Coordinates of C-alpha atoms in Angstrom, one line a residue:
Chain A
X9 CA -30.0 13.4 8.7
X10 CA -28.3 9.7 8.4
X11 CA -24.7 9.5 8.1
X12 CA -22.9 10.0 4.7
X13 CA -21.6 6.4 3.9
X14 CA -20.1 4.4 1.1
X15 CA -19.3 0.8 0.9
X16 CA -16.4 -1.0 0.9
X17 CA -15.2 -4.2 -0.5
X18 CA -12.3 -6.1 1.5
X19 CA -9.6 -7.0 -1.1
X20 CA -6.9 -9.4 -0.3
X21 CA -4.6 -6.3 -0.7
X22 CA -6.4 -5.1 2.2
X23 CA -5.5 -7.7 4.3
X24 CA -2.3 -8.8 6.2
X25 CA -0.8 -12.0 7.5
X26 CA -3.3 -12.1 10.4
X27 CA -5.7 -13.0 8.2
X28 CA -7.8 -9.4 8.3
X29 CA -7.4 -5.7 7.2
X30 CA -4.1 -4.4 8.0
X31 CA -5.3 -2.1 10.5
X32 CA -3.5 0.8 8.9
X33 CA -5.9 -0.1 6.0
X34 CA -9.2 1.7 8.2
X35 CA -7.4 4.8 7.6
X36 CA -7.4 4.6 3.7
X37 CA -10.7 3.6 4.2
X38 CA -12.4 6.9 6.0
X39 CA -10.3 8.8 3.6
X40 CA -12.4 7.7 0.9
X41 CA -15.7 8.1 2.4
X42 CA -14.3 11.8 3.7
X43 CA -13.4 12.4 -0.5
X44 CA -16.6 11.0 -1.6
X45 CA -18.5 13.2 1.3
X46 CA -16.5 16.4 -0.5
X47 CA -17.8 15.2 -3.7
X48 CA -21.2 14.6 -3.2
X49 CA -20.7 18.5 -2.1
X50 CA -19.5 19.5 -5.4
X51 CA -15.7 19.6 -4.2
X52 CA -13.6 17.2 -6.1
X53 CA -9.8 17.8 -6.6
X54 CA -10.4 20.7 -9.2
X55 CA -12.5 22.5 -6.6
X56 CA -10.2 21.6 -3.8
X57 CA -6.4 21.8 -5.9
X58 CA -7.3 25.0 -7.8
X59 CA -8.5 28.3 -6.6
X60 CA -11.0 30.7 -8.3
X61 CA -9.4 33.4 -9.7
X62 CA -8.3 35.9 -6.6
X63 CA -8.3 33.4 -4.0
X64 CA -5.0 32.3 -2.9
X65 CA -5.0 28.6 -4.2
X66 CA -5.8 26.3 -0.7
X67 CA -5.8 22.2 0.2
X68 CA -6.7 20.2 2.6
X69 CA -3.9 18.6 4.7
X70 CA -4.4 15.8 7.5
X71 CA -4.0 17.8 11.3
X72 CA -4.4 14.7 13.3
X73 CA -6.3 11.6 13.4
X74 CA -7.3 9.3 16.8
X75 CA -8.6 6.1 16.0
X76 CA -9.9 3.0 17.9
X77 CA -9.9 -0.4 16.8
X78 CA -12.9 -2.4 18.2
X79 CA -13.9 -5.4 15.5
X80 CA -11.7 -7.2 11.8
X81 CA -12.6 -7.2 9.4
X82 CA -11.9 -10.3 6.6
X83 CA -11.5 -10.6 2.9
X84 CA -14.4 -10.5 1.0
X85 CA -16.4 -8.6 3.4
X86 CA -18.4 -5.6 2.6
X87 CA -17.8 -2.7 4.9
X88 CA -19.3 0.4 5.3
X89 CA -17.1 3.7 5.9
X90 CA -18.9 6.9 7.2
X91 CA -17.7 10.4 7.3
X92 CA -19.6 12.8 9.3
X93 CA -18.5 16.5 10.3
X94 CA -18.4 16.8 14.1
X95 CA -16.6 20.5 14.3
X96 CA -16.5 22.7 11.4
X97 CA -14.0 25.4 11.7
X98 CA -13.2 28.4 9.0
X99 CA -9.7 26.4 8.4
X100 CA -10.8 23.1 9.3
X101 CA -13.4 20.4 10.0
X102 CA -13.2 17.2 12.3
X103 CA -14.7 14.5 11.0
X104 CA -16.3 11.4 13.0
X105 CA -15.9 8.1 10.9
X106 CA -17.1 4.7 11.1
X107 CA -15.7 1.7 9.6
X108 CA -18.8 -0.6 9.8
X109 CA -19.6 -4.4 8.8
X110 CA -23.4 -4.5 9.2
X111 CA -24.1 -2.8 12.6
X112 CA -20.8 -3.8 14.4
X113 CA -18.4 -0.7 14.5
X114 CA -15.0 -2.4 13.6
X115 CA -13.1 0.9 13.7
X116 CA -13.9 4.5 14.9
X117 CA -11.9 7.6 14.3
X118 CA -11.9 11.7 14.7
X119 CA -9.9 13.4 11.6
X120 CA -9.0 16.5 11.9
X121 CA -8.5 17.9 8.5
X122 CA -7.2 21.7 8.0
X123 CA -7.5 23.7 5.2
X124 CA -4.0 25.6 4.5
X125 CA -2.4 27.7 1.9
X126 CA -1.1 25.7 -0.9
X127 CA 2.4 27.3 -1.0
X128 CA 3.0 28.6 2.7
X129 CA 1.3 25.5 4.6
X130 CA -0.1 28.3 6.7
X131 CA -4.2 27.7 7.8
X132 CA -6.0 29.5 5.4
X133 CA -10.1 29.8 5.7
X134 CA -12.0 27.5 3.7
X135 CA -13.8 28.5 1.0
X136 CA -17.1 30.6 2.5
X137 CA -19.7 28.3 0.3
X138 CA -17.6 25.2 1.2
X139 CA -17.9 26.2 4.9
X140 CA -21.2 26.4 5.0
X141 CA -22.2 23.2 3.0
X142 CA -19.9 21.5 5.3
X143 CA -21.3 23.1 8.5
X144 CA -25.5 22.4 7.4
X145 CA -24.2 18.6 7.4
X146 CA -23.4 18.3 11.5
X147 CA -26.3 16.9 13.3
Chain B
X20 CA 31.0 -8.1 -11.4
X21 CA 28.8 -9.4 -8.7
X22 CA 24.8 -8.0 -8.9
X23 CA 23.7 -4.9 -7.2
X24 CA 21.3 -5.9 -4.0
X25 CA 19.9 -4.6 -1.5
X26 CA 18.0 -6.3 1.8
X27 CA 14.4 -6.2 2.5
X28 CA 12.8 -7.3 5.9
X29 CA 9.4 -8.3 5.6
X30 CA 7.1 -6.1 7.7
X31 CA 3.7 -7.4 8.3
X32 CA 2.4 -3.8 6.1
X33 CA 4.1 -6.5 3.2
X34 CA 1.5 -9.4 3.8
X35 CA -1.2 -10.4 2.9
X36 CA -4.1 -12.8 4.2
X37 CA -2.3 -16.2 2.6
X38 CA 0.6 -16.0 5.3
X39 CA 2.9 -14.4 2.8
X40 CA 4.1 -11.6 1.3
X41 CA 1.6 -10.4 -1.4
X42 CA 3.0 -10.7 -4.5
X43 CA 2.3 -7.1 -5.4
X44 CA 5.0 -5.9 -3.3
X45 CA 7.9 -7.9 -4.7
X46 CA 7.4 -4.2 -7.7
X47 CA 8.0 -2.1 -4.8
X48 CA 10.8 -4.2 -3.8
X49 CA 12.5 -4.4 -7.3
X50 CA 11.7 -0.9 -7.3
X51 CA 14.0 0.3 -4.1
X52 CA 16.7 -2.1 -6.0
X53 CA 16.6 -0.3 -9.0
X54 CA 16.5 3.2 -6.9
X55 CA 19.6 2.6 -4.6
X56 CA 21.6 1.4 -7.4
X57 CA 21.1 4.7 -9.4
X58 CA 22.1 6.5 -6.4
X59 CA 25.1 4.7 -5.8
X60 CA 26.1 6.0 -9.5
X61 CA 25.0 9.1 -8.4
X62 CA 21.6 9.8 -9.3
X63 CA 19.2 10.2 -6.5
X64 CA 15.9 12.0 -6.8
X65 CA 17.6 15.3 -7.6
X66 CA 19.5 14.1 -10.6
X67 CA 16.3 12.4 -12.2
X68 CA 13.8 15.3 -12.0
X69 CA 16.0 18.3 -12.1
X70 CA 18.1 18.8 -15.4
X71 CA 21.3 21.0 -15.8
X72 CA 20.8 24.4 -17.5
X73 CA 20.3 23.5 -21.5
X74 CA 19.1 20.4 -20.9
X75 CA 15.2 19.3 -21.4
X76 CA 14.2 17.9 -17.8
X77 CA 13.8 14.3 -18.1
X78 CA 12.4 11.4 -16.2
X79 CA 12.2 7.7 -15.7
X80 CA 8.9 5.9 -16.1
X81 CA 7.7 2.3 -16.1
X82 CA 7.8 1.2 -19.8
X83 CA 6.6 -2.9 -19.0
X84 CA 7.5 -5.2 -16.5
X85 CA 7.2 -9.4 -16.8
X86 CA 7.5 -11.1 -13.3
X87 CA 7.2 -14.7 -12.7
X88 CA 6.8 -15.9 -9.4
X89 CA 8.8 -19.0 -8.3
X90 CA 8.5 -19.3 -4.2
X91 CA 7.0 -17.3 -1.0
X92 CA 8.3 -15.6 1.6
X93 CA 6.7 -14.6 5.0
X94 CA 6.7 -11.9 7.9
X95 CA 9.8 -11.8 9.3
X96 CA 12.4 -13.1 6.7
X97 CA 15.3 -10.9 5.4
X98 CA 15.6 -11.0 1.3
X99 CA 17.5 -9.8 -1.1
X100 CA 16.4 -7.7 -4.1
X101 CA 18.6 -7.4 -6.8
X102 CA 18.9 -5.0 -10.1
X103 CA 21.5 -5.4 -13.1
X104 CA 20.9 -4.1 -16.5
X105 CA 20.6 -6.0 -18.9
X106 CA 19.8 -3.9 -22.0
X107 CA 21.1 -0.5 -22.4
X108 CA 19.9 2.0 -24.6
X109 CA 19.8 5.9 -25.6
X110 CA 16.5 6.4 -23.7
X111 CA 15.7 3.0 -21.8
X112 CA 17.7 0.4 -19.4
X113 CA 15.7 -3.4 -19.1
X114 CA 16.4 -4.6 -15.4
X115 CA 17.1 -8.0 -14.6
X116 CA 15.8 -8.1 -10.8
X117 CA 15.6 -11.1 -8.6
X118 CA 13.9 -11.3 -4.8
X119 CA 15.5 -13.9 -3.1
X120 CA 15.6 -16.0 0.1
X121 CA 19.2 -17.1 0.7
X122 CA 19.9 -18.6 -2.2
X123 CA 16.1 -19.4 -3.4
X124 CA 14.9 -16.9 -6.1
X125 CA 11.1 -16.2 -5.2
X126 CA 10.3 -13.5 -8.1
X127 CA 12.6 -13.0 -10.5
X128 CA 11.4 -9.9 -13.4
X129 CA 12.2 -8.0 -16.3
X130 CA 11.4 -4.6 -16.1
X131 CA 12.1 -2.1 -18.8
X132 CA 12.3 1.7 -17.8
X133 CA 12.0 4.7 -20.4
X134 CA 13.9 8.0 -20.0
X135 CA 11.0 10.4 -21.0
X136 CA 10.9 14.6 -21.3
X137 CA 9.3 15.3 -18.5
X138 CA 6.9 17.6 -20.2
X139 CA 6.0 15.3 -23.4
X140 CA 6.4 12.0 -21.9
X141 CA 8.4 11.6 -25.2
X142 CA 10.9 9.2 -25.3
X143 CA 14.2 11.3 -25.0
X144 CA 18.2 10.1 -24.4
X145 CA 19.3 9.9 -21.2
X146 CA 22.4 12.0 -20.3
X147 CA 25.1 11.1 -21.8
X148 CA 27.4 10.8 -18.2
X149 CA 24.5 8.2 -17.0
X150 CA 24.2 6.1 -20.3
X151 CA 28.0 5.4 -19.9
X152 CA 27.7 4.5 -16.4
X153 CA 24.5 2.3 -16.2
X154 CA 26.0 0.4 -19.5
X155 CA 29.2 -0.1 -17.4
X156 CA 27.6 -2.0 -15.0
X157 CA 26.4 -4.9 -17.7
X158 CA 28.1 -8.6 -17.0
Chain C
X29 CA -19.8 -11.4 -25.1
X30 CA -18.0 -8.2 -23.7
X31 CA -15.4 -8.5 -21.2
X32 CA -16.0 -7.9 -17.8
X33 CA -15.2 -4.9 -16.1
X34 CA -15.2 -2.5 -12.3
X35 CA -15.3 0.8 -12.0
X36 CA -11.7 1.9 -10.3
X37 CA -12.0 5.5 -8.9
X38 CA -8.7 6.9 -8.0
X39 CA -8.0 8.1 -4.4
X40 CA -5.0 9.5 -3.5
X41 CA -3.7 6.8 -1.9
X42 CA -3.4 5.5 -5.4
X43 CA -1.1 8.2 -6.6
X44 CA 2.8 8.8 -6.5
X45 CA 5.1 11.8 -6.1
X46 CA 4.9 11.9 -10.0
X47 CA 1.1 13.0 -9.8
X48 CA -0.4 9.8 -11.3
X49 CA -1.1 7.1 -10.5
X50 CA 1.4 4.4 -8.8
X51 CA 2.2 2.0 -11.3
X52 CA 3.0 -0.8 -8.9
X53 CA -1.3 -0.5 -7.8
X54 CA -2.4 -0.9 -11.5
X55 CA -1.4 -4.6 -10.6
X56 CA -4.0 -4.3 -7.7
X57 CA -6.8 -3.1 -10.1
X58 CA -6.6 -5.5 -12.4
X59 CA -6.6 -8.4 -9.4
X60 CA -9.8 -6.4 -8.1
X61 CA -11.2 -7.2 -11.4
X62 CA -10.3 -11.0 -11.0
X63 CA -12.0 -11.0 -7.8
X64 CA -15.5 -9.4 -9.1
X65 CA -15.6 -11.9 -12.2
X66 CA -15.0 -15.2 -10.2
X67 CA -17.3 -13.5 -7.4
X68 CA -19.8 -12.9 -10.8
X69 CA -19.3 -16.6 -11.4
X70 CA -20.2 -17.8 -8.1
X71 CA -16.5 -18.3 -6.6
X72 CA -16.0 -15.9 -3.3
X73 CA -13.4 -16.4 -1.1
X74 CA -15.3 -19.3 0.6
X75 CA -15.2 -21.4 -2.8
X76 CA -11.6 -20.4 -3.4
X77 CA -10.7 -21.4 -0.1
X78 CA -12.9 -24.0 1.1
X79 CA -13.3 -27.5 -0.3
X80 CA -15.8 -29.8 -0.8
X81 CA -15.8 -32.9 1.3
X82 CA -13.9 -35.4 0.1
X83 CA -11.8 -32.7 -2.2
X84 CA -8.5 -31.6 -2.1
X85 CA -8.4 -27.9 -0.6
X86 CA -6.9 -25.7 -3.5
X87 CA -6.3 -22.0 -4.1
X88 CA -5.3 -19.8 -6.6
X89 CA -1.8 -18.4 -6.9
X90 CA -0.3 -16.0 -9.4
X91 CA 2.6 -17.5 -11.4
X92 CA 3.0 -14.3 -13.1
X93 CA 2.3 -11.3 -14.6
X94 CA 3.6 -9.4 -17.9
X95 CA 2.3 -5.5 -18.0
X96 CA 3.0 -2.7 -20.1
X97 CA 1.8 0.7 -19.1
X98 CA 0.7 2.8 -22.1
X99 CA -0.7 6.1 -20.3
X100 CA -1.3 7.6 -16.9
X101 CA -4.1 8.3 -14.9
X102 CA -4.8 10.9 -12.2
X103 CA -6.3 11.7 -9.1
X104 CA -10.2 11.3 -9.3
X105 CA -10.0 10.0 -12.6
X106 CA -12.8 7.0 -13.1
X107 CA -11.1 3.7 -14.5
X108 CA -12.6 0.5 -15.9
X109 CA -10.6 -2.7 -15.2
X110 CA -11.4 -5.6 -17.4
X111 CA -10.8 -9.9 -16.8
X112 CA -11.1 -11.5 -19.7
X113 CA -9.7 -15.0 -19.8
X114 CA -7.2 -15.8 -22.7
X115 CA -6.2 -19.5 -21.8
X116 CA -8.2 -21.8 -19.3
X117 CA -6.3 -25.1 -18.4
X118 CA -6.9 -27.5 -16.1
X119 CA -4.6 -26.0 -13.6
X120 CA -4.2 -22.3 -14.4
X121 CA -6.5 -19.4 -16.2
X122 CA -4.1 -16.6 -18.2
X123 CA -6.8 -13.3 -18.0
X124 CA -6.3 -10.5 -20.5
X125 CA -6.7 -7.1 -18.4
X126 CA -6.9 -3.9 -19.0
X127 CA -7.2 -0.5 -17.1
X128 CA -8.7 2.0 -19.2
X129 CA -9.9 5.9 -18.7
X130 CA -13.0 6.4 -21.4
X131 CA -11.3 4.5 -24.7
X132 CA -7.7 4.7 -23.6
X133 CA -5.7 1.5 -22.7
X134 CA -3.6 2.7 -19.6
X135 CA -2.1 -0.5 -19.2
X136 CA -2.7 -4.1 -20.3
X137 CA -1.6 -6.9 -18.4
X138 CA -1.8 -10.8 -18.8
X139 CA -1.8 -12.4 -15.5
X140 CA -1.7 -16.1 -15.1
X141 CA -3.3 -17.7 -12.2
X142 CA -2.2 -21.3 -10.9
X143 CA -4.4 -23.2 -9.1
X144 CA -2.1 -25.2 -6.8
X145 CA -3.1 -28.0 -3.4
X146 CA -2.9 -25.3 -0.7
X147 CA -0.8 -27.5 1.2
X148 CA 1.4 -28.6 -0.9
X149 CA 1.7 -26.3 -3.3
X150 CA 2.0 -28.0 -6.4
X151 CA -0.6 -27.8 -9.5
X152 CA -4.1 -29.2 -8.9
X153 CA -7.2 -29.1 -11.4
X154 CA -9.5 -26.4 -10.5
X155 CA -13.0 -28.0 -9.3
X156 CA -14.2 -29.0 -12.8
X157 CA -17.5 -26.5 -12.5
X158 CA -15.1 -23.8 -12.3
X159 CA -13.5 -24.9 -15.3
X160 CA -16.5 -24.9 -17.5
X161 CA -17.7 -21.9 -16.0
X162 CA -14.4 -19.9 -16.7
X163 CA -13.7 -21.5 -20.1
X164 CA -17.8 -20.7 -21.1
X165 CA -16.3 -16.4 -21.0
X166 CA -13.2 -17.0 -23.2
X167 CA -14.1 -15.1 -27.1
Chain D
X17 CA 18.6 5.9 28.0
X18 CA 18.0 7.3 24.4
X19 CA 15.3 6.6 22.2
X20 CA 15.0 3.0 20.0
X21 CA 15.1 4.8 16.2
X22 CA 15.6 3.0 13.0
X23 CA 16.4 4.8 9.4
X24 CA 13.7 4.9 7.5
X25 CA 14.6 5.6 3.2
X26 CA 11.6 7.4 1.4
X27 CA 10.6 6.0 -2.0
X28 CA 8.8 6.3 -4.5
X29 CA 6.2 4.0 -3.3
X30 CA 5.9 6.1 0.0
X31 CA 4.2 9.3 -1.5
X32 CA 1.2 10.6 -2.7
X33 CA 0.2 13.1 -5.5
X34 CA 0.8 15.8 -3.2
X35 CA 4.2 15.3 -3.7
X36 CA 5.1 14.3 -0.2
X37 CA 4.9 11.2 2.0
X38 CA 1.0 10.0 2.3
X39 CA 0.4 10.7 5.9
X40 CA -1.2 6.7 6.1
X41 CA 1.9 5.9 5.6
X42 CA 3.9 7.2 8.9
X43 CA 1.5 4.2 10.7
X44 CA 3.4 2.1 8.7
X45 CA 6.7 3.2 9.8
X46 CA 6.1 3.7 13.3
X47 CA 5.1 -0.1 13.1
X48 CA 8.6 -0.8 11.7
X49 CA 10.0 1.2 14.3
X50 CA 7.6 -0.9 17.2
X51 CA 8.6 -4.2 15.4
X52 CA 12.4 -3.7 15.5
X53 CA 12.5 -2.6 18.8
X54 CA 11.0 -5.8 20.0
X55 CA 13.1 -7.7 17.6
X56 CA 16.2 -6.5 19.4
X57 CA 14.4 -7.5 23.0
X58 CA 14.3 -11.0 21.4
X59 CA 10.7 -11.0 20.1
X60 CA 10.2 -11.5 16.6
X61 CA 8.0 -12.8 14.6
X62 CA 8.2 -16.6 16.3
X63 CA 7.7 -14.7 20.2
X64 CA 4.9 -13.4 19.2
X65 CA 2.9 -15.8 17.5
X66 CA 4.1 -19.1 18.6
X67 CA 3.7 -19.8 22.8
X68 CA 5.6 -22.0 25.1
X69 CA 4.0 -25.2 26.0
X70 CA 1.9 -24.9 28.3
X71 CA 1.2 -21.3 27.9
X72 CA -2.1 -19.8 25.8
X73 CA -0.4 -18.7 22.7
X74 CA -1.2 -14.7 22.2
X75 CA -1.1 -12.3 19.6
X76 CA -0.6 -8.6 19.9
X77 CA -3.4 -6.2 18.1
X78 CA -3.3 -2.3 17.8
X79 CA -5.7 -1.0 20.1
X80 CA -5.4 2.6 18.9
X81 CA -3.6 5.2 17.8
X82 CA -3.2 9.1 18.0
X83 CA -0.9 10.4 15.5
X84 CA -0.2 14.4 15.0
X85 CA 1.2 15.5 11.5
X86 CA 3.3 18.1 11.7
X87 CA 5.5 18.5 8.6
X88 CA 6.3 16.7 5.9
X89 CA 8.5 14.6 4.3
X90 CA 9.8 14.3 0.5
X91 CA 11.0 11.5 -1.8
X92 CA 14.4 10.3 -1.1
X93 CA 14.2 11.9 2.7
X94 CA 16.1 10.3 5.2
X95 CA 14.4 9.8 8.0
X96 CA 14.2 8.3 11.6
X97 CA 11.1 6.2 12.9
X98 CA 11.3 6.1 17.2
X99 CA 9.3 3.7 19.1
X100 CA 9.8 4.2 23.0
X101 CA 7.1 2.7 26.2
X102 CA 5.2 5.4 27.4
X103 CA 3.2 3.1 29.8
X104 CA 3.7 -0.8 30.1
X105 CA 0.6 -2.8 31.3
X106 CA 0.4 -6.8 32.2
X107 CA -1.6 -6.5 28.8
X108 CA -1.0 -3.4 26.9
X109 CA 1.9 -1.0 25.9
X110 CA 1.7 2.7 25.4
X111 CA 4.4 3.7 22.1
X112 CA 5.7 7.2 21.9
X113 CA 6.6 7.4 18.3
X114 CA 8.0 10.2 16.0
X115 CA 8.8 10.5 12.7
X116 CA 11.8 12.8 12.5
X117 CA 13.9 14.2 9.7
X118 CA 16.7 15.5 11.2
X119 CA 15.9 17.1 14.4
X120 CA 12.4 18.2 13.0
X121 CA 9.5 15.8 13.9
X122 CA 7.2 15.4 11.3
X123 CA 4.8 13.0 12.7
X124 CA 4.2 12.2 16.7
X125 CA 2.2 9.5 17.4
X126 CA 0.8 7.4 20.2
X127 CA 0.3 3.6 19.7
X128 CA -1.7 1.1 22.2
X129 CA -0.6 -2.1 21.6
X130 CA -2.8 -4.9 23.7
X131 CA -1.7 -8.7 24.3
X132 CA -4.8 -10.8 23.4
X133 CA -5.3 -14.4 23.2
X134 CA -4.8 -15.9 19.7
X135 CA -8.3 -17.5 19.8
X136 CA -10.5 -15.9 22.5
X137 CA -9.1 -12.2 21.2
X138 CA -9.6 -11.0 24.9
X139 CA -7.0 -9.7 26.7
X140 CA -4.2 -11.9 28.0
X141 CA -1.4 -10.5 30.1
X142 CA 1.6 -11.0 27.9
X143 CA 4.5 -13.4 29.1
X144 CA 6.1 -12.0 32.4
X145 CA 9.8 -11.7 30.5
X146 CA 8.4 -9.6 27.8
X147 CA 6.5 -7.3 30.3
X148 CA 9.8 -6.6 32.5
X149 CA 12.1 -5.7 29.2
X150 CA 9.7 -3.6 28.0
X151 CA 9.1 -1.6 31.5
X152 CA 13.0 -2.0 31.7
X153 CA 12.8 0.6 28.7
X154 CA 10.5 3.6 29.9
X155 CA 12.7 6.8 31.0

């Protein structure tokens, strides 16, 4: 299986005085290839904001990211970010991700997402269908 | 009276890939203005989404906001951001707001807030206490 | 001739506190927009920034913007912004823009863009292909 | 010695639709936090980007970043950014970071800056001043 991967167009909002993507940008950036990964699941807000009747209601909250910075990126240039699951847990799922121009890896992080109770911030298993789409994704 | 203002140092999160300070952030500048003088009246967060007992829970929104741009300013420099009222009504206050370098305006706007119920986004009056206030402030 | 127009999907790092989107980034859809039309007419970043030999080495500045904000959108929501230019000068373009969700008019903008000598800053004609090329989409 | 800290005022701007701070946006203030702290060893903006004669001028880059989120943070929160060496190279510095509000940390981060040259991009020990202020720093 080939990693799940959307492109990216460099805006100048994207970009800082350096003359390239403010690096804090990469973040925002993986986020949206991690949403789009959840959507091409079935799991847009609605699935992920509000719970089937009986579950407690859960989201997903940001545990931790580590990212490395290896390449810039420039306005105008087409990027692609990847999200790929590297550990799926019942309560959360580390994601690899890839900021990429062409085949040079500009940026490369590990997000550790956690799935938590929407009122006590407590982790909460993920859905069990949710879970296991998730989990037939890791290589 | 002298204008309300508040200063702003210009991270490089502010820039863009010109040199200068994207001109999409002098709103979020204006913005911080506007904010701390409503709190030095007395109306932080608290007071703008949370409404005494009998009253309909209101809230501030963006009603339209006309910004000219007259100069740049780069990483580094210390401005000033400014907000006066300039029209006062039941339900909406226009903002005069200036950005300025020393004494060079570099984005001067008109922005026009509505006080809306929270749950209609109906235009609805202000309290009574804040009208008085904001309107005491005009030159 | 219909105006020309991007999908916007909302992320969350669109979105405020209030649940909607941030006003302030409406400003950064409608410049996206911008972007994709002069990119559709053959100006990238390279034309923009670059100049012929034997040219004076212009770029594009905004002298300002005037917006009113009709309706709110929300996480995940698809948008449309639209460029449409109003008034093509020598020296500046004023675009009509809108964001829209399905038929509704969030906000509508005019924006006007000055083309000014990137060192010196003052107005400069716009390379005259650009000209005809731009004034060719006005209604 | 006690940490470097600087206030930090949450607005609107800062959050998300989740109601809170958008954890993207802690990188931003832990840069504030980095940036003032050099600022008051002398190095701002002109330091950093401008060299002696005689010197290769350099330019310092994030090289990566492990942030932990653990709590959150609510518009109009007061709260503190910290930026502290953990480890000082001829060519690198190790932040410490934290977001606090109050005595609770919401956000600990680490932060690897690296000296590069402005053209070549590979590392360049920074000037010998800056390297001994900085070491003169770490607990």
């Amino acid at each position: 299986m080939s990693e799940f991967s959307i492109p990216i167009r460099v805006y100048i909002e994207d970009t800082d005085a350096g003359g390239i993507v403010y690096y804090v940008n990469y973040l925002k950036f993986m986020e949206r290839a991690r949403t789009e990964l959840m959507r091409s699941l079935g799991y847009g807000k609605t699935a992920l904001f509000e719970a089937p009747e009986g579950e407690e209601p859960a989201m997903f909250v940001v545990h931790s990211s580590n990212v490395h910075y290896l390449g810039s990126a420039e306005l105008d240039d087409e990027l692609q970010a990847t999200a790929q699951p590297l550990k799926v847990g019942r309560a959360n799922i580390v994601f690899e991700q890839l900021v990429k121009k062409g085949d040079a890896v500009l940026c490369r992080g590990e997000v550790k997402i956690a799935c938590v109770n929407r009122s006590t911030r407590q982790p909460q298993a993920m859905p069990a269908a949710m879970y296991e789409k998730v989990k037939s994704l890791m290589i």
